[in-house]
């Protein structure tokens, strides 16, 4: 996927700081009826080589999905040390109808884990606006033995949501990471963790919340 790819929908931020009063949205509203456009500025990382990550959005502007086809971290089985950690950073430009702003209420991550007894794995996600010093990170840990699909959910309480600045265009960045460590497992064992879509059902979904900007 390259810069300039446009899709309809919306995306938000999962941060922990508080915006200045003059940019704080007012009342909660339903998703705006106008067309919303996401422009994918960049997709970079060892977990999402060119053309291996896709963004799709819901028709009602309440969620969007990122699907991967080569996002896999692995240890053992002759895998090089660099295979133990994979990451993907999405930088997105969000065109929101005038008078509205958005936040991520929750994010669902899914994949498959094959972890030998004693092996460990981590899924981590960070969210931030371009130019902002505030970054929110959520981490989920897994331990072997495991041979099954996995799911992790990041949830932000309503009072702690931080909204995109009203009237200012800022790229929104999502940086995800998968890491697998051998731990106490046998050196001959292979362990891996994926976040991909090889069976068409494993993906990452972000759920949105909306508010009106002051003075609308």
PDB file of C-alpha atoms in Angstrom:
ATOM      1  CA  UNK A   1       0.000   0.000   0.000  1.00  0.00           C
ATOM      2  CA  UNK A   2       1.407   3.367  -0.899  1.00  0.00           C
ATOM      3  CA  UNK A   3       0.700   7.035  -0.115  1.00  0.00           C
ATOM      4  CA  UNK A   4      -2.317   8.526  -1.786  1.00  0.00           C
ATOM      5  CA  UNK A   5      -4.532   5.432  -1.364  1.00  0.00           C
ATOM      6  CA  UNK A   6      -7.968   6.729  -0.377  1.00  0.00           C
ATOM      7  CA  UNK A   7     -10.739   4.941   1.467  1.00  0.00           C
ATOM      8  CA  UNK A   8     -13.993   6.155   2.996  1.00  0.00           C
ATOM      9  CA  UNK A   9     -14.241   6.053   6.766  1.00  0.00           C
ATOM     10  CA  UNK A  10     -12.776   7.462   9.926  1.00  0.00           C
ATOM     11  CA  UNK A  11     -10.057   6.820  12.448  1.00  0.00           C
ATOM     12  CA  UNK A  12      -9.310   8.114  15.902  1.00  0.00           C
ATOM     13  CA  UNK A  13      -6.730   8.320  18.624  1.00  0.00           C
ATOM     14  CA  UNK A  14      -6.207   6.358  21.820  1.00  0.00           C
ATOM     15  CA  UNK A  15      -4.139   8.726  23.958  1.00  0.00           C
ATOM     16  CA  UNK A  16      -4.011   9.545  27.655  1.00  0.00           C
ATOM     17  CA  UNK A  17      -3.265  13.284  27.715  1.00  0.00           C
ATOM     18  CA  UNK A  18      -5.872  16.026  28.001  1.00  0.00           C
ATOM     19  CA  UNK A  19      -6.399  18.489  25.182  1.00  0.00           C
ATOM     20  CA  UNK A  20      -6.488  22.235  25.922  1.00  0.00           C
ATOM     21  CA  UNK A  21      -9.936  23.541  26.828  1.00  0.00           C
ATOM     22  CA  UNK A  22     -10.398  25.485  23.624  1.00  0.00           C
ATOM     23  CA  UNK A  23     -10.061  22.307  21.544  1.00  0.00           C
ATOM     24  CA  UNK A  24     -12.131  20.009  23.751  1.00  0.00           C
ATOM     25  CA  UNK A  25     -15.246  18.714  21.947  1.00  0.00           C
ATOM     26  CA  UNK A  26     -18.688  19.160  23.410  1.00  0.00           C
ATOM     27  CA  UNK A  27     -21.530  16.641  23.277  1.00  0.00           C
ATOM     28  CA  UNK A  28     -21.387  13.083  21.974  1.00  0.00           C
ATOM     29  CA  UNK A  29     -23.065  12.594  18.608  1.00  0.00           C
ATOM     30  CA  UNK A  30     -23.849   9.851  16.156  1.00  0.00           C
ATOM     31  CA  UNK A  31     -21.333   9.318  13.340  1.00  0.00           C
ATOM     32  CA  UNK A  32     -21.440  12.276  10.924  1.00  0.00           C
ATOM     33  CA  UNK A  33     -23.458  11.525   7.777  1.00  0.00           C
ATOM     34  CA  UNK A  34     -20.981  13.162   5.414  1.00  0.00           C
ATOM     35  CA  UNK A  35     -18.359  11.192   3.549  1.00  0.00           C
ATOM     36  CA  UNK A  36     -15.127  10.764   5.475  1.00  0.00           C
ATOM     37  CA  UNK A  37     -11.836  10.016   3.752  1.00  0.00           C
ATOM     38  CA  UNK A  38      -8.710   8.349   5.064  1.00  0.00           C
ATOM     39  CA  UNK A  39      -5.519   8.853   3.112  1.00  0.00           C
ATOM     40  CA  UNK A  40      -2.821   6.335   3.935  1.00  0.00           C
ATOM     41  CA  UNK A  41       0.309   8.467   4.014  1.00  0.00           C
ATOM     42  CA  UNK A  42       2.809   5.697   4.770  1.00  0.00           C
ATOM     43  CA  UNK A  43       2.922   2.028   5.782  1.00  0.00           C
ATOM     44  CA  UNK A  44       6.323   0.980   7.098  1.00  0.00           C
ATOM     45  CA  UNK A  45       7.770  -1.899   9.066  1.00  0.00           C
ATOM     46  CA  UNK A  46       9.123  -5.432   8.969  1.00  0.00           C
ATOM     47  CA  UNK A  47       5.640  -6.794   9.662  1.00  0.00           C
ATOM     48  CA  UNK A  48       3.984  -5.034   6.725  1.00  0.00           C
ATOM     49  CA  UNK A  49       6.166  -5.037   3.586  1.00  0.00           C
ATOM     50  CA  UNK A  50       4.834  -3.196   0.559  1.00  0.00           C
ATOM     51  CA  UNK A  51       1.319  -4.252  -0.509  1.00  0.00           C
ATOM     52  CA  UNK A  52       0.790  -6.578   2.494  1.00  0.00           C
ATOM     53  CA  UNK A  53      -1.454  -4.330   4.655  1.00  0.00           C
ATOM     54  CA  UNK A  54      -4.936  -3.120   3.722  1.00  0.00           C
ATOM     55  CA  UNK A  55      -7.319  -0.668   5.384  1.00  0.00           C
ATOM     56  CA  UNK A  56     -11.106  -1.033   5.098  1.00  0.00           C
ATOM     57  CA  UNK A  57     -13.805   1.004   6.841  1.00  0.00           C
ATOM     58  CA  UNK A  58     -17.384   0.427   7.921  1.00  0.00           C
ATOM     59  CA  UNK A  59     -20.181   2.116   6.000  1.00  0.00           C
ATOM     60  CA  UNK A  60     -21.515   3.766   9.160  1.00  0.00           C
ATOM     61  CA  UNK A  61     -18.158   5.389  10.054  1.00  0.00           C
ATOM     62  CA  UNK A  62     -17.978   3.601  13.406  1.00  0.00           C
ATOM     63  CA  UNK A  63     -15.003   1.296  12.770  1.00  0.00           C
ATOM     64  CA  UNK A  64     -12.141   0.494  10.451  1.00  0.00           C
ATOM     65  CA  UNK A  65     -10.111  -2.664   9.926  1.00  0.00           C
ATOM     66  CA  UNK A  66      -6.465  -3.282   9.102  1.00  0.00           C
ATOM     67  CA  UNK A  67      -5.635  -6.650   7.518  1.00  0.00           C
ATOM     68  CA  UNK A  68      -2.102  -8.067   7.180  1.00  0.00           C
ATOM     69  CA  UNK A  69      -0.752 -10.904   5.041  1.00  0.00           C
ATOM     70  CA  UNK A  70       2.892 -11.241   6.214  1.00  0.00           C
ATOM     71  CA  UNK A  71       2.892 -10.167   9.871  1.00  0.00           C
ATOM     72  CA  UNK A  72       4.722 -12.979  11.716  1.00  0.00           C
ATOM     73  CA  UNK A  73       7.334 -13.072  14.506  1.00  0.00           C
ATOM     74  CA  UNK A  74       9.230 -16.318  15.107  1.00  0.00           C
ATOM     75  CA  UNK A  75      12.027 -17.908  17.133  1.00  0.00           C
ATOM     76  CA  UNK A  76      13.652 -21.309  16.650  1.00  0.00           C
ATOM     77  CA  UNK A  77      13.526 -23.511  13.592  1.00  0.00           C
ATOM     78  CA  UNK A  78      16.509 -21.796  12.044  1.00  0.00           C
ATOM     79  CA  UNK A  79      14.805 -18.372  12.071  1.00  0.00           C
ATOM     80  CA  UNK A  80      17.262 -15.432  12.153  1.00  0.00           C
ATOM     81  CA  UNK A  81      17.379 -13.273  15.307  1.00  0.00           C
ATOM     82  CA  UNK A  82      15.649 -10.425  13.433  1.00  0.00           C
ATOM     83  CA  UNK A  83      12.555 -12.612  12.969  1.00  0.00           C
ATOM     84  CA  UNK A  84      11.777 -12.517  16.697  1.00  0.00           C
ATOM     85  CA  UNK A  85      10.360  -8.976  16.520  1.00  0.00           C
ATOM     86  CA  UNK A  86       8.158  -7.504  13.793  1.00  0.00           C
ATOM     87  CA  UNK A  87       6.409  -4.146  13.691  1.00  0.00           C
ATOM     88  CA  UNK A  88       4.181  -2.029  11.459  1.00  0.00           C
ATOM     89  CA  UNK A  89       3.526   1.708  11.582  1.00  0.00           C
ATOM     90  CA  UNK A  90       0.539   3.230   9.814  1.00  0.00           C
ATOM     91  CA  UNK A  91       0.506   6.988   9.268  1.00  0.00           C
ATOM     92  CA  UNK A  92      -2.971   8.141   8.280  1.00  0.00           C
ATOM     93  CA  UNK A  93      -4.433  11.467   7.160  1.00  0.00           C
ATOM     94  CA  UNK A  94      -8.046  11.763   8.239  1.00  0.00           C
ATOM     95  CA  UNK A  95     -10.418  14.140   6.459  1.00  0.00           C
ATOM     96  CA  UNK A  96     -13.333  14.668   8.857  1.00  0.00           C
ATOM     97  CA  UNK A  97     -16.478  16.718   8.091  1.00  0.00           C
ATOM     98  CA  UNK A  98     -16.242  20.241   9.472  1.00  0.00           C
ATOM     99  CA  UNK A  99     -17.429  20.528  13.032  1.00  0.00           C
ATOM    100  CA  UNK A 100     -16.652  16.951  14.085  1.00  0.00           C
ATOM    101  CA  UNK A 101     -13.796  15.179  15.801  1.00  0.00           C
ATOM    102  CA  UNK A 102     -13.085  11.553  16.689  1.00  0.00           C
ATOM    103  CA  UNK A 103     -11.371   9.184  19.126  1.00  0.00           C
ATOM    104  CA  UNK A 104     -10.720   5.463  19.321  1.00  0.00           C
ATOM    105  CA  UNK A 105     -12.978   3.885  21.915  1.00  0.00           C
ATOM    106  CA  UNK A 106     -11.411   0.432  21.604  1.00  0.00           C
ATOM    107  CA  UNK A 107      -9.178  -1.681  19.389  1.00  0.00           C
ATOM    108  CA  UNK A 108      -9.408  -5.430  18.794  1.00  0.00           C
ATOM    109  CA  UNK A 109      -6.297  -7.338  17.713  1.00  0.00           C
ATOM    110  CA  UNK A 110      -6.424 -10.918  16.467  1.00  0.00           C
ATOM    111  CA  UNK A 111      -3.999 -13.502  15.203  1.00  0.00           C
ATOM    112  CA  UNK A 112      -2.626 -16.998  15.740  1.00  0.00           C
ATOM    113  CA  UNK A 113      -0.020 -18.156  18.275  1.00  0.00           C
ATOM    114  CA  UNK A 114       2.025 -21.349  18.268  1.00  0.00           C
ATOM    115  CA  UNK A 115       4.116 -21.191  21.439  1.00  0.00           C
ATOM    116  CA  UNK A 116       6.164 -24.066  22.827  1.00  0.00           C
ATOM    117  CA  UNK A 117       6.097 -24.703  26.604  1.00  0.00           C
ATOM    118  CA  UNK A 118       8.192 -21.964  28.231  1.00  0.00           C
ATOM    119  CA  UNK A 119       8.090 -19.590  25.235  1.00  0.00           C
ATOM    120  CA  UNK A 120       6.600 -16.108  25.551  1.00  0.00           C
ATOM    121  CA  UNK A 121       5.081 -13.556  23.172  1.00  0.00           C
ATOM    122  CA  UNK A 122       3.980  -9.932  23.326  1.00  0.00           C
ATOM    123  CA  UNK A 123       1.586  -7.806  21.273  1.00  0.00           C
ATOM    124  CA  UNK A 124       1.999  -4.047  21.726  1.00  0.00           C
ATOM    125  CA  UNK A 125       0.245  -1.053  20.180  1.00  0.00           C
ATOM    126  CA  UNK A 126       1.082   2.654  20.423  1.00  0.00           C
ATOM    127  CA  UNK A 127      -1.096   5.566  19.292  1.00  0.00           C
ATOM    128  CA  UNK A 128      -0.180   9.217  18.771  1.00  0.00           C
ATOM    129  CA  UNK A 129      -0.814  12.326  16.696  1.00  0.00           C
ATOM    130  CA  UNK A 130       1.959  13.734  14.519  1.00  0.00           C
ATOM    131  CA  UNK A 131       3.875  16.370  16.470  1.00  0.00           C
ATOM    132  CA  UNK A 132       2.393  15.379  19.824  1.00  0.00           C
ATOM    133  CA  UNK A 133       4.668  14.324  22.711  1.00  0.00           C
ATOM    134  CA  UNK A 134       1.903  12.146  24.129  1.00  0.00           C
ATOM    135  CA  UNK A 135       1.920   8.468  23.240  1.00  0.00           C
ATOM    136  CA  UNK A 136      -0.387   5.805  24.627  1.00  0.00           C
ATOM    137  CA  UNK A 137       0.858   2.213  24.645  1.00  0.00           C
ATOM    138  CA  UNK A 138      -1.014  -0.988  25.448  1.00  0.00           C
ATOM    139  CA  UNK A 139       0.744  -4.352  25.896  1.00  0.00           C
ATOM    140  CA  UNK A 140      -0.646  -7.896  26.031  1.00  0.00           C
ATOM    141  CA  UNK A 141       1.490 -10.896  27.036  1.00  0.00           C
ATOM    142  CA  UNK A 142       1.100 -14.566  26.115  1.00  0.00           C
ATOM    143  CA  UNK A 143       2.820 -17.721  27.398  1.00  0.00           C
ATOM    144  CA  UNK A 144       3.294 -21.202  26.010  1.00  0.00           C
ATOM    145  CA  UNK A 145       2.150 -23.828  25.594  1.00  0.00           C
ATOM    146  CA  UNK A 146      -0.396 -22.358  23.183  1.00  0.00           C
ATOM    147  CA  UNK A 147      -1.653 -23.498  19.790  1.00  0.00           C
ATOM    148  CA  UNK A 148      -4.693 -21.406  18.996  1.00  0.00           C
ATOM    149  CA  UNK A 149      -6.117 -18.099  17.778  1.00  0.00           C
ATOM    150  CA  UNK A 150      -5.489 -15.164  20.119  1.00  0.00           C
ATOM    151  CA  UNK A 151      -7.336 -11.892  20.695  1.00  0.00           C
ATOM    152  CA  UNK A 152      -6.444  -8.765  22.660  1.00  0.00           C
ATOM    153  CA  UNK A 153      -8.573  -5.648  23.238  1.00  0.00           C
ATOM    154  CA  UNK A 154      -7.449  -2.143  24.174  1.00  0.00           C
ATOM    155  CA  UNK A 155     -10.250  -0.148  25.833  1.00  0.00           C
ATOM    156  CA  UNK A 156     -10.302   3.505  26.872  1.00  0.00           C
ATOM    157  CA  UNK A 157     -12.828   4.797  29.410  1.00  0.00           C
ATOM    158  CA  UNK A 158     -15.041   7.579  28.070  1.00  0.00           C
ATOM    159  CA  UNK A 159     -13.640  10.142  30.521  1.00  0.00           C
ATOM    160  CA  UNK A 160     -10.059   9.331  29.448  1.00  0.00           C
ATOM    161  CA  UNK A 161     -10.541   9.569  25.699  1.00  0.00           C
ATOM    162  CA  UNK A 162      -8.471  12.197  23.937  1.00  0.00           C
ATOM    163  CA  UNK A 163      -9.908  13.661  20.794  1.00  0.00           C
ATOM    164  CA  UNK A 164      -8.290  14.838  17.582  1.00  0.00           C
ATOM    165  CA  UNK A 165      -7.734  18.626  17.697  1.00  0.00           C
ATOM    166  CA  UNK A 166     -10.629  20.537  16.140  1.00  0.00           C
ATOM    167  CA  UNK A 167      -9.727  22.527  13.045  1.00  0.00           C
ATOM    168  CA  UNK A 168      -6.173  21.173  12.796  1.00  0.00           C
ATOM    169  CA  UNK A 169      -4.958  18.523  10.352  1.00  0.00           C
ATOM    170  CA  UNK A 170      -2.636  16.072  12.090  1.00  0.00           C
ATOM    171  CA  UNK A 171      -1.489  12.683  10.819  1.00  0.00           C
ATOM    172  CA  UNK A 172      -2.520   9.903  13.159  1.00  0.00           C
ATOM    173  CA  UNK A 173      -0.035   7.091  13.758  1.00  0.00           C
ATOM    174  CA  UNK A 174      -0.575   3.526  14.938  1.00  0.00           C
ATOM    175  CA  UNK A 175       2.516   1.459  15.652  1.00  0.00           C
ATOM    176  CA  UNK A 176       1.990  -2.247  16.394  1.00  0.00           C
ATOM    177  CA  UNK A 177       4.576  -4.835  17.394  1.00  0.00           C
ATOM    178  CA  UNK A 178       4.803  -8.609  17.786  1.00  0.00           C
ATOM    179  CA  UNK A 179       7.673 -10.123  19.768  1.00  0.00           C
ATOM    180  CA  UNK A 180       8.417 -13.799  20.529  1.00  0.00           C
ATOM    181  CA  UNK A 181      11.095 -15.015  22.966  1.00  0.00           C
ATOM    182  CA  UNK A 182      12.339 -18.559  23.521  1.00  0.00           C
ATOM    183  CA  UNK A 183      12.197 -18.269  27.341  1.00  0.00           C
ATOM    184  CA  UNK A 184      12.714 -21.679  28.917  1.00  0.00           C
ATOM    185  CA  UNK A 185      11.533 -23.622  25.870  1.00  0.00           C
ATOM    186  CA  UNK A 186      13.770 -26.123  24.120  1.00  0.00           C
ATOM    187  CA  UNK A 187      16.305 -24.560  21.709  1.00  0.00           C
ATOM    188  CA  UNK A 188      15.046 -26.967  19.051  1.00  0.00           C
ATOM    189  CA  UNK A 189      11.435 -25.805  19.390  1.00  0.00           C
ATOM    190  CA  UNK A 190       9.812 -23.345  17.004  1.00  0.00           C
ATOM    191  CA  UNK A 191       7.451 -20.674  18.356  1.00  0.00           C
ATOM    192  CA  UNK A 192       5.661 -17.976  16.387  1.00  0.00           C
ATOM    193  CA  UNK A 193       2.883 -15.397  16.578  1.00  0.00           C
ATOM    194  CA  UNK A 194       0.988 -13.868  13.678  1.00  0.00           C
ATOM    195  CA  UNK A 195      -1.296 -10.927  13.072  1.00  0.00           C
ATOM    196  CA  UNK A 196      -2.502 -11.617   9.566  1.00  0.00           C
ATOM    197  CA  UNK A 197      -5.369 -12.673   7.325  1.00  0.00           C
ATOM    198  CA  UNK A 198      -4.300 -15.929   5.720  1.00  0.00           C
ATOM    199  CA  UNK A 199      -7.711 -17.464   6.456  1.00  0.00           C
ATOM    200  CA  UNK A 200      -9.673 -14.285   5.798  1.00  0.00           C
ATOM    201  CA  UNK A 201     -10.867 -13.945   9.395  1.00  0.00           C
ATOM    202  CA  UNK A 202      -7.891 -12.631  11.352  1.00  0.00           C
ATOM    203  CA  UNK A 203      -7.520  -8.872  11.415  1.00  0.00           C
ATOM    204  CA  UNK A 204      -7.364  -5.763  13.564  1.00  0.00           C
ATOM    205  CA  UNK A 205     -10.464  -3.622  14.187  1.00  0.00           C
ATOM    206  CA  UNK A 206     -10.581  -0.100  15.623  1.00  0.00           C
ATOM    207  CA  UNK A 207     -13.895   1.193  17.027  1.00  0.00           C
ATOM    208  CA  UNK A 208     -14.616   4.921  16.859  1.00  0.00           C
ATOM    209  CA  UNK A 209     -16.363   7.543  18.957  1.00  0.00           C
ATOM    210  CA  UNK A 210     -17.538  10.952  17.667  1.00  0.00           C
ATOM    211  CA  UNK A 211     -18.162  14.419  19.105  1.00  0.00           C
ATOM    212  CA  UNK A 212     -19.055  17.851  17.839  1.00  0.00           C
ATOM    213  CA  UNK A 213     -16.404  20.564  17.990  1.00  0.00           C
ATOM    214  CA  UNK A 214     -17.137  23.722  20.033  1.00  0.00           C
ATOM    215  CA  UNK A 215     -18.988  26.450  18.155  1.00  0.00           C
ATOM    216  CA  UNK A 216     -20.426  24.143  15.520  1.00  0.00           C
TER     217      UNK A 216
END
